[in-house]
mmCIF file with all atom_site columns, C-alpha atoms in Angstrom:
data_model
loop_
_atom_site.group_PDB
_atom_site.id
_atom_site.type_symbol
_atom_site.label_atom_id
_atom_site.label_alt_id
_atom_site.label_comp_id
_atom_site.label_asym_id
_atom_site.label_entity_id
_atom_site.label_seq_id
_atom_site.pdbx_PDB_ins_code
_atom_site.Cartn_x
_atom_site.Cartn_y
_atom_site.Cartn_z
_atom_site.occupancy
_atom_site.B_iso_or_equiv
_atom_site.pdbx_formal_charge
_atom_site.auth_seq_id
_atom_site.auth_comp_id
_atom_site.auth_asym_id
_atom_site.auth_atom_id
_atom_site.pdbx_PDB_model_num
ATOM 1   C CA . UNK L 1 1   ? 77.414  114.728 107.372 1.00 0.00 ? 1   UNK L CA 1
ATOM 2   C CA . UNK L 1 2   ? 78.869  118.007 107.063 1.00 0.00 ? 2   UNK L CA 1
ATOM 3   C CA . UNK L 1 3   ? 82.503  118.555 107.171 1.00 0.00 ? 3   UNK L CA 1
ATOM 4   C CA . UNK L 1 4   ? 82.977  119.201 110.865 1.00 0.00 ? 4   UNK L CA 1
ATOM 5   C CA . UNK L 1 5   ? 80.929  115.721 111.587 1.00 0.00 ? 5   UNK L CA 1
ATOM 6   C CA . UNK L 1 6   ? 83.366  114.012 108.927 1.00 0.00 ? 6   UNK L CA 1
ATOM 7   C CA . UNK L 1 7   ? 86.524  115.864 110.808 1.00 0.00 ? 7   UNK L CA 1
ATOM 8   C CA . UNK L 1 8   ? 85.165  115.094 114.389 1.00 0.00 ? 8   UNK L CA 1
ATOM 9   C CA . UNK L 1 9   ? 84.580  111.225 113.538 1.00 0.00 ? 9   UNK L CA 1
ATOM 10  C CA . UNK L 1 10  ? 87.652  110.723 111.300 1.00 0.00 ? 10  UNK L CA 1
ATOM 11  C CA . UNK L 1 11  ? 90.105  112.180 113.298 1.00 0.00 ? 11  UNK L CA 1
ATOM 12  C CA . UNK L 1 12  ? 90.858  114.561 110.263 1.00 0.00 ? 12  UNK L CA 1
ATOM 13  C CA . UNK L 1 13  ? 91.080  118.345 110.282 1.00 0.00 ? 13  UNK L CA 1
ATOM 14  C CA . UNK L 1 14  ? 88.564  119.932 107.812 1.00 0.00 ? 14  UNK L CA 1
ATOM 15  C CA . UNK L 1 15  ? 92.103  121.242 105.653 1.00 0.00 ? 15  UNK L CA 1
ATOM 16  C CA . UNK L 1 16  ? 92.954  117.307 104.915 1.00 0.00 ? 16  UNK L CA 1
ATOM 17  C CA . UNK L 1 17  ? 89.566  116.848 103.996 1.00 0.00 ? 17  UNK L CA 1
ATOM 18  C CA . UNK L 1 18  ? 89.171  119.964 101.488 1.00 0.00 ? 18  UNK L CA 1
ATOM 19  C CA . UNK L 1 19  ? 92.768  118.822 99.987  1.00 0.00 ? 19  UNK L CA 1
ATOM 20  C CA . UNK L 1 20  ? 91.972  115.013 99.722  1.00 0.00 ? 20  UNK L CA 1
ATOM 21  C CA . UNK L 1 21  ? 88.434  116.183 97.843  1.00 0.00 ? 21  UNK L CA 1
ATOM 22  C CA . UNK L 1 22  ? 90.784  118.525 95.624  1.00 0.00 ? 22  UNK L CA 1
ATOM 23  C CA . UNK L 1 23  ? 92.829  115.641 94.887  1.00 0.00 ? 23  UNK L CA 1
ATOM 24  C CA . UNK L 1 24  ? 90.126  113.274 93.772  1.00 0.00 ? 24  UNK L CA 1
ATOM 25  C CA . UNK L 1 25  ? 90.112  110.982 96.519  1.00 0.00 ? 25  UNK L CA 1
ATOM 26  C CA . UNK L 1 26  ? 86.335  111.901 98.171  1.00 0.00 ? 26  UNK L CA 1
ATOM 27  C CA . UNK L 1 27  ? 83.739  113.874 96.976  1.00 0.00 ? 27  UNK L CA 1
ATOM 28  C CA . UNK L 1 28  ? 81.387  116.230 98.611  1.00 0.00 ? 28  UNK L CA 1
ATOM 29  C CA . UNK L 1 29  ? 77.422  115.994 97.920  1.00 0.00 ? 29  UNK L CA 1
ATOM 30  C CA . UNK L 1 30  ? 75.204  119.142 97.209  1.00 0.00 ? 30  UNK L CA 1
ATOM 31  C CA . UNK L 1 31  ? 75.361  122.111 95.732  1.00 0.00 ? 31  UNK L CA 1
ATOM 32  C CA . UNK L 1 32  ? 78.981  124.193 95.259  1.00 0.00 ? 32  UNK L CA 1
ATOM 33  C CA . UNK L 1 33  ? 79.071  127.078 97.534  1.00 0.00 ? 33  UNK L CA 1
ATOM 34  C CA . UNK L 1 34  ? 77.551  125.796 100.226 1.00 0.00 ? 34  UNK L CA 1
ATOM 35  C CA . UNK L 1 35  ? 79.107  124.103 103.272 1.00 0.00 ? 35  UNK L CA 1
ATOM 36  C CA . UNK L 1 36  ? 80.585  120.967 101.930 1.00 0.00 ? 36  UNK L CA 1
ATOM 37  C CA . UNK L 1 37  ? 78.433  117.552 103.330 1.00 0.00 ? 37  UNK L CA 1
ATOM 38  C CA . UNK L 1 38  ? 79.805  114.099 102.631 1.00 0.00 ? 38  UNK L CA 1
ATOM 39  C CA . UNK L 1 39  ? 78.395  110.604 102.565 1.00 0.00 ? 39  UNK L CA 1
ATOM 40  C CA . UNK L 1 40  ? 78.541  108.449 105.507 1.00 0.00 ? 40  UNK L CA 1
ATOM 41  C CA . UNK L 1 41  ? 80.699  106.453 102.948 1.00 0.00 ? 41  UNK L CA 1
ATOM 42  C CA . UNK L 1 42  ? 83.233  109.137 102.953 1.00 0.00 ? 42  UNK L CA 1
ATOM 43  C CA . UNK L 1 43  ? 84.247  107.090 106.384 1.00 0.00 ? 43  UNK L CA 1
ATOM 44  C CA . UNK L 1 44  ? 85.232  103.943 104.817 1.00 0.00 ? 44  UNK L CA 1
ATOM 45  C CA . UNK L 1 45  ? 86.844  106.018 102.103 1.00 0.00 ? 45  UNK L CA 1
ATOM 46  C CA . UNK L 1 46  ? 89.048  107.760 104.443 1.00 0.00 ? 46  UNK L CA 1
ATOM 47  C CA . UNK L 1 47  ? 90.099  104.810 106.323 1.00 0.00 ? 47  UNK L CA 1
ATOM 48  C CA . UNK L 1 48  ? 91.244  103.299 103.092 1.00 0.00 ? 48  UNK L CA 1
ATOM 49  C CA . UNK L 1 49  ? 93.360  106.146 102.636 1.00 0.00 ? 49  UNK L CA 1
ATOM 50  C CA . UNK L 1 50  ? 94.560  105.872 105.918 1.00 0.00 ? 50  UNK L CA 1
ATOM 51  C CA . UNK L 1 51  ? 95.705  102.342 105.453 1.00 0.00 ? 51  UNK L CA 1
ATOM 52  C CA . UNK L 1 52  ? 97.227  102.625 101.767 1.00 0.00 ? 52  UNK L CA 1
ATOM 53  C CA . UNK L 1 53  ? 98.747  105.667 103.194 1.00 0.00 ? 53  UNK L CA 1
ATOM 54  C CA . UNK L 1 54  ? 100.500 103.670 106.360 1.00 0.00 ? 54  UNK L CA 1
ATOM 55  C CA . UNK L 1 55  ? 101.406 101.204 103.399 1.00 0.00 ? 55  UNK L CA 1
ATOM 56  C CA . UNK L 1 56  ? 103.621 103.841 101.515 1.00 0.00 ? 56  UNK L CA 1
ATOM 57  C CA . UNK L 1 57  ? 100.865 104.447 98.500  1.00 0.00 ? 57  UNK L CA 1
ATOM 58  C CA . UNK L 1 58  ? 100.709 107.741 97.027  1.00 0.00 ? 58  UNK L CA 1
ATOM 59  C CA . UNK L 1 59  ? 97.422  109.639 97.315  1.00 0.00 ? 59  UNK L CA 1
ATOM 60  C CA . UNK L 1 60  ? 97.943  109.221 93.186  1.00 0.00 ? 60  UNK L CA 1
ATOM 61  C CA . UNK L 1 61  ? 98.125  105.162 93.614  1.00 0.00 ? 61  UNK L CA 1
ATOM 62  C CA . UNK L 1 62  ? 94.848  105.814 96.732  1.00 0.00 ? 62  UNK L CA 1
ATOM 63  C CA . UNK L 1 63  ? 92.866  107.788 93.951  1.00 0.00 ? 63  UNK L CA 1
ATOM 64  C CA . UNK L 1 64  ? 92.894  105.042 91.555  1.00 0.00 ? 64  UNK L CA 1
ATOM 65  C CA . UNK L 1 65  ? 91.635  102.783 94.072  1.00 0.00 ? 65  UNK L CA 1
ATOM 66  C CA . UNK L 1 66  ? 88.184  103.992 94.046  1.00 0.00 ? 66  UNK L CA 1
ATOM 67  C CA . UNK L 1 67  ? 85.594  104.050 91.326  1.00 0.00 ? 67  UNK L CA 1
ATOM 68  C CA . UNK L 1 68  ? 84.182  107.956 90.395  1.00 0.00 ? 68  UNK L CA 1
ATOM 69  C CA . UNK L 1 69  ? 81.279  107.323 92.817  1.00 0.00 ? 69  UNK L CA 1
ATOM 70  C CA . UNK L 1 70  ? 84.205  106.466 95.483  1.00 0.00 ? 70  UNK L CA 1
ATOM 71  C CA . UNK L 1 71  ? 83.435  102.693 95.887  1.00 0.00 ? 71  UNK L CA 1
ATOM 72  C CA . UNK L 1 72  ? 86.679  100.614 95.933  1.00 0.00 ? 72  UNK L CA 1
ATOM 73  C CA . UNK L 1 73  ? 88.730  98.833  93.296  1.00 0.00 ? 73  UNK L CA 1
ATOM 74  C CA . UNK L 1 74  ? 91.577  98.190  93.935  1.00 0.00 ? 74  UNK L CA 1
ATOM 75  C CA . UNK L 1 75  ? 94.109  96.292  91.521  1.00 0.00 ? 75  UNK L CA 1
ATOM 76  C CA . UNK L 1 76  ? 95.422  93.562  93.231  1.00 0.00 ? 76  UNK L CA 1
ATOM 77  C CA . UNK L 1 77  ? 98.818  93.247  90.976  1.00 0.00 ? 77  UNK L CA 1
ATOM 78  C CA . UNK L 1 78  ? 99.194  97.118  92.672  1.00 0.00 ? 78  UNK L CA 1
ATOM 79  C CA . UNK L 1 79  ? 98.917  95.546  96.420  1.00 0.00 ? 79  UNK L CA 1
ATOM 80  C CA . UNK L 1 80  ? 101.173 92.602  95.263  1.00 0.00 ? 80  UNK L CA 1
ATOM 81  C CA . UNK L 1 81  ? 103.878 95.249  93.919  1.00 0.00 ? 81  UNK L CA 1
ATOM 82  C CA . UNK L 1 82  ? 103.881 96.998  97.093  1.00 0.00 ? 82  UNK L CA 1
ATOM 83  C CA . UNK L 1 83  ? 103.852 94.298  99.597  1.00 0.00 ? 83  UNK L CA 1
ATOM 84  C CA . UNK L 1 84  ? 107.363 93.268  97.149  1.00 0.00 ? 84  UNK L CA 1
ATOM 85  C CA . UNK L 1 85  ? 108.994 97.079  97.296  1.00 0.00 ? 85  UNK L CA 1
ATOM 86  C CA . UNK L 1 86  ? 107.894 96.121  101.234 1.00 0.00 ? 86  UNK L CA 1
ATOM 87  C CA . UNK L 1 87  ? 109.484 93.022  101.675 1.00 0.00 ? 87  UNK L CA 1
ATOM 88  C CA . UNK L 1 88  ? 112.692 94.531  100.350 1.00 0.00 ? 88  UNK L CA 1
ATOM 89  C CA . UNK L 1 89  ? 112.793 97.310  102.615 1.00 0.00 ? 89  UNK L CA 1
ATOM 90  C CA . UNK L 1 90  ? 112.318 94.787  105.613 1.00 0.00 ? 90  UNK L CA 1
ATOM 91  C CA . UNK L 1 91  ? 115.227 92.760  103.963 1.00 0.00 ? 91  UNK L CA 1
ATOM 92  C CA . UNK L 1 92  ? 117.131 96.330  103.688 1.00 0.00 ? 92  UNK L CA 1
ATOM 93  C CA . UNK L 1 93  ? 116.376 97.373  107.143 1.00 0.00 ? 93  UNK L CA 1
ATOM 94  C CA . UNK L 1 94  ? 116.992 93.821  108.443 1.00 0.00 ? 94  UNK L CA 1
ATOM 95  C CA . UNK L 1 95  ? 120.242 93.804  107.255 1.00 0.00 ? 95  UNK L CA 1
ATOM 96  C CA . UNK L 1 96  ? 121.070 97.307  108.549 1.00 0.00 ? 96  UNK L CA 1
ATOM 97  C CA . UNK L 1 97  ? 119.721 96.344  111.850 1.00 0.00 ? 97  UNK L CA 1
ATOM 98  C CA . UNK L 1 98  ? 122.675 93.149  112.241 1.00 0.00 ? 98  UNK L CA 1
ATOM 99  C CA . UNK L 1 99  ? 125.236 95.472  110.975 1.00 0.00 ? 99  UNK L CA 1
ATOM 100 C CA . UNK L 1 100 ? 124.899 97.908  113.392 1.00 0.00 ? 100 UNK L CA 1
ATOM 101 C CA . UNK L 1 101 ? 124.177 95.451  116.298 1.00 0.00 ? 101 UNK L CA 1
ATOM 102 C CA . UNK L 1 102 ? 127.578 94.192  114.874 1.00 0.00 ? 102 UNK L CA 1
ATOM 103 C CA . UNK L 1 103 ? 129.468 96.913  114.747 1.00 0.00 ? 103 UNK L CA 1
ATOM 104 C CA . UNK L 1 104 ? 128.293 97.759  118.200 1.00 0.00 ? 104 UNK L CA 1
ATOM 105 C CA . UNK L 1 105 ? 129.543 94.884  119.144 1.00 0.00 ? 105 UNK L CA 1
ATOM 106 C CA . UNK L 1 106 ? 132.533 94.050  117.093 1.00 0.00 ? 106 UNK L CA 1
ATOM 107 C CA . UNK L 1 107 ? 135.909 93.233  119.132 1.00 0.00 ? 107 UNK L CA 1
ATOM 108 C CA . UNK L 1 108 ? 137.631 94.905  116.529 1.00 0.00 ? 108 UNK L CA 1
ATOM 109 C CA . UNK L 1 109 ? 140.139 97.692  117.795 1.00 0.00 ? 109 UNK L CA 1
ATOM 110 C CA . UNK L 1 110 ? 138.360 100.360 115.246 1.00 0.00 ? 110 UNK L CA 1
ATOM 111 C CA . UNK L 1 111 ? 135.404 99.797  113.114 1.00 0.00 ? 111 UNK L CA 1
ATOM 112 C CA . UNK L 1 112 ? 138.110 100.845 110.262 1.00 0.00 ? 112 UNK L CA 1
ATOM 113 C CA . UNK L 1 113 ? 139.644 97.578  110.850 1.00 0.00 ? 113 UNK L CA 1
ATOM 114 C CA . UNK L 1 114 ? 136.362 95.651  111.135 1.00 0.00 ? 114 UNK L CA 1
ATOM 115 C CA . UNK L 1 115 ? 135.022 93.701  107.747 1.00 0.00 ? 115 UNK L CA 1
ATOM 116 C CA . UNK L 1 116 ? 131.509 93.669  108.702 1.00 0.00 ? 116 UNK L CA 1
ATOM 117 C CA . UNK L 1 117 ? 131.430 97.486  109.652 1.00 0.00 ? 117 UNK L CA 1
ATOM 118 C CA . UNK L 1 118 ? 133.209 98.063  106.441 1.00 0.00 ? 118 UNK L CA 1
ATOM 119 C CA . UNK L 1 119 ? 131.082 96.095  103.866 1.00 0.00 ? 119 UNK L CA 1
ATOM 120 C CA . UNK L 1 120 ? 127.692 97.948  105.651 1.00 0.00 ? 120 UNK L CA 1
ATOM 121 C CA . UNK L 1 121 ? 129.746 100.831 104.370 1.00 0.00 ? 121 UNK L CA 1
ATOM 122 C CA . UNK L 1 122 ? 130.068 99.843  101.101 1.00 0.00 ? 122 UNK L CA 1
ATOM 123 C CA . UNK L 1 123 ? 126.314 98.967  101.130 1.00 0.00 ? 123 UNK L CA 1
ATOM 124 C CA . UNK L 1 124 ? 125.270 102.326 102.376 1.00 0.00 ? 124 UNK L CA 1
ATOM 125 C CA . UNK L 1 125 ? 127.156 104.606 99.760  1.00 0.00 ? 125 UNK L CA 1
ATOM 126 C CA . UNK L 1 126 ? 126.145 102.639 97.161  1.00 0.00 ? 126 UNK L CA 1
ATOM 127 C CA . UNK L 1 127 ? 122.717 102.419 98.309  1.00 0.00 ? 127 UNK L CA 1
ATOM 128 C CA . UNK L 1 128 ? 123.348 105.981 98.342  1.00 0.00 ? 128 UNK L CA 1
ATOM 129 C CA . UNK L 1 129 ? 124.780 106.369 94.816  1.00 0.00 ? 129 UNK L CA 1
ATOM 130 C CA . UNK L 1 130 ? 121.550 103.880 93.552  1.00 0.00 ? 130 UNK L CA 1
ATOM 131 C CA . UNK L 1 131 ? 119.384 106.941 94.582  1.00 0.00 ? 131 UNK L CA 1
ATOM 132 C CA . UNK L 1 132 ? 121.184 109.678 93.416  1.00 0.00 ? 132 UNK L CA 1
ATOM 133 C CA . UNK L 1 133 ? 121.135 108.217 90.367  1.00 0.00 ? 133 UNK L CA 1
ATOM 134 C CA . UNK L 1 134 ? 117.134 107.210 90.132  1.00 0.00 ? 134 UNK L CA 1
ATOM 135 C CA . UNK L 1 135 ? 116.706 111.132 91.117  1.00 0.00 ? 135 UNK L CA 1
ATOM 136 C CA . UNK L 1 136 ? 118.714 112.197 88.329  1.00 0.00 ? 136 UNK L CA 1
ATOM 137 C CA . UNK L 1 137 ? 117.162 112.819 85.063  1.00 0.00 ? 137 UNK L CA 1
ATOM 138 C CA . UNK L 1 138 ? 118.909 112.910 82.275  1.00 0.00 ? 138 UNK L CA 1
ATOM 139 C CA . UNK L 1 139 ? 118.302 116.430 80.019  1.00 0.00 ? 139 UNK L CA 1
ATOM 140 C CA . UNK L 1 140 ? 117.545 115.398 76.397  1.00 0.00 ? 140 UNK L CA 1
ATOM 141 C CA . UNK L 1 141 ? 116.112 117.556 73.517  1.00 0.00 ? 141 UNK L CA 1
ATOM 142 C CA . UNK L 1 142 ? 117.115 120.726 75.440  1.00 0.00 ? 142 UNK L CA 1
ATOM 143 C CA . UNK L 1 143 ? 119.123 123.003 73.413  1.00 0.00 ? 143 UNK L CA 1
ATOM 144 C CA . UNK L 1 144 ? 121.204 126.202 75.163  1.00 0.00 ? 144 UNK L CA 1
ATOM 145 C CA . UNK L 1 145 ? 120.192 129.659 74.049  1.00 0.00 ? 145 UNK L CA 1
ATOM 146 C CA . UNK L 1 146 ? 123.551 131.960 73.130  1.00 0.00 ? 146 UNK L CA 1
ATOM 147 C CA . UNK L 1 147 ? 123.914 134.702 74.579  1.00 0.00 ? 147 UNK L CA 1
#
């Protein structure tokens, strides 16, 4: 199929396609130069990028879930690691969910004054903090030029 064909039946625009094949993640058949043509596989490829995509994978963590000829592998340790950094979000947003329908609802004269709107609070800035810190790196090795 050539690359309008894969764009038409995947629902893709012919840019996603080019960058997913410079990423690694499909492969076009015949010569360079020439208007890129994929395997009917390329399909089934995409739609596993789709759905490790709607599952929070990086298009790194989709790459190495094909073999070079773009059959899958996939590591199952690497779905059972996701589906845990999943069931802690749900546990997060679950728990962010009942503290706002609380607070919503709490008889409290100000949230200020309410417990439950003040430990989702606490939870939030240092949920904050948590990331601030993972996105920090810390500079090592790195010496200052005078000037």
């Amino acid at each position: 199929m050539d690359i309008a064909e894969v764009a038409k039946r995947s629902g893709l625009r012919a840019s996603t396609l080019r960058y997913y094949e410079e990423k690694g993640l499909v492969h076009s058949v015949g010569p360079p130069g020439e208007r890129r043509r994929f395997a009917p596989g390329v399909l089934d490829q995409l739609a596993l990028i789709a759905l490790g995509q709607s599952a929070g994978f990086s298009l790194d963590e989709i790459r190495s879930m094909f073999l070079p000829g773009g059959e899958p592998s996939i590591d199952r340790q690497l779905l059972s690691a996701k589906a845990d950094e999943l069931d802690a979000m749900v546990k997060r947003l679950k728990a962010m969910s009942n503290g706002l329908r609380h607070a919503a609802a709490c008889p409290a004269e100000s949230h200020a004054q309410c417990p439950s709107f003040q430990r989702l609070l606490k939870a939030a800035a240092d949920g904050a903090l948590a990331r601030q810190q993972k996105r920090a790196k810390p500079v090592t090795g790195l010496r200052r030029k005078a000037a």
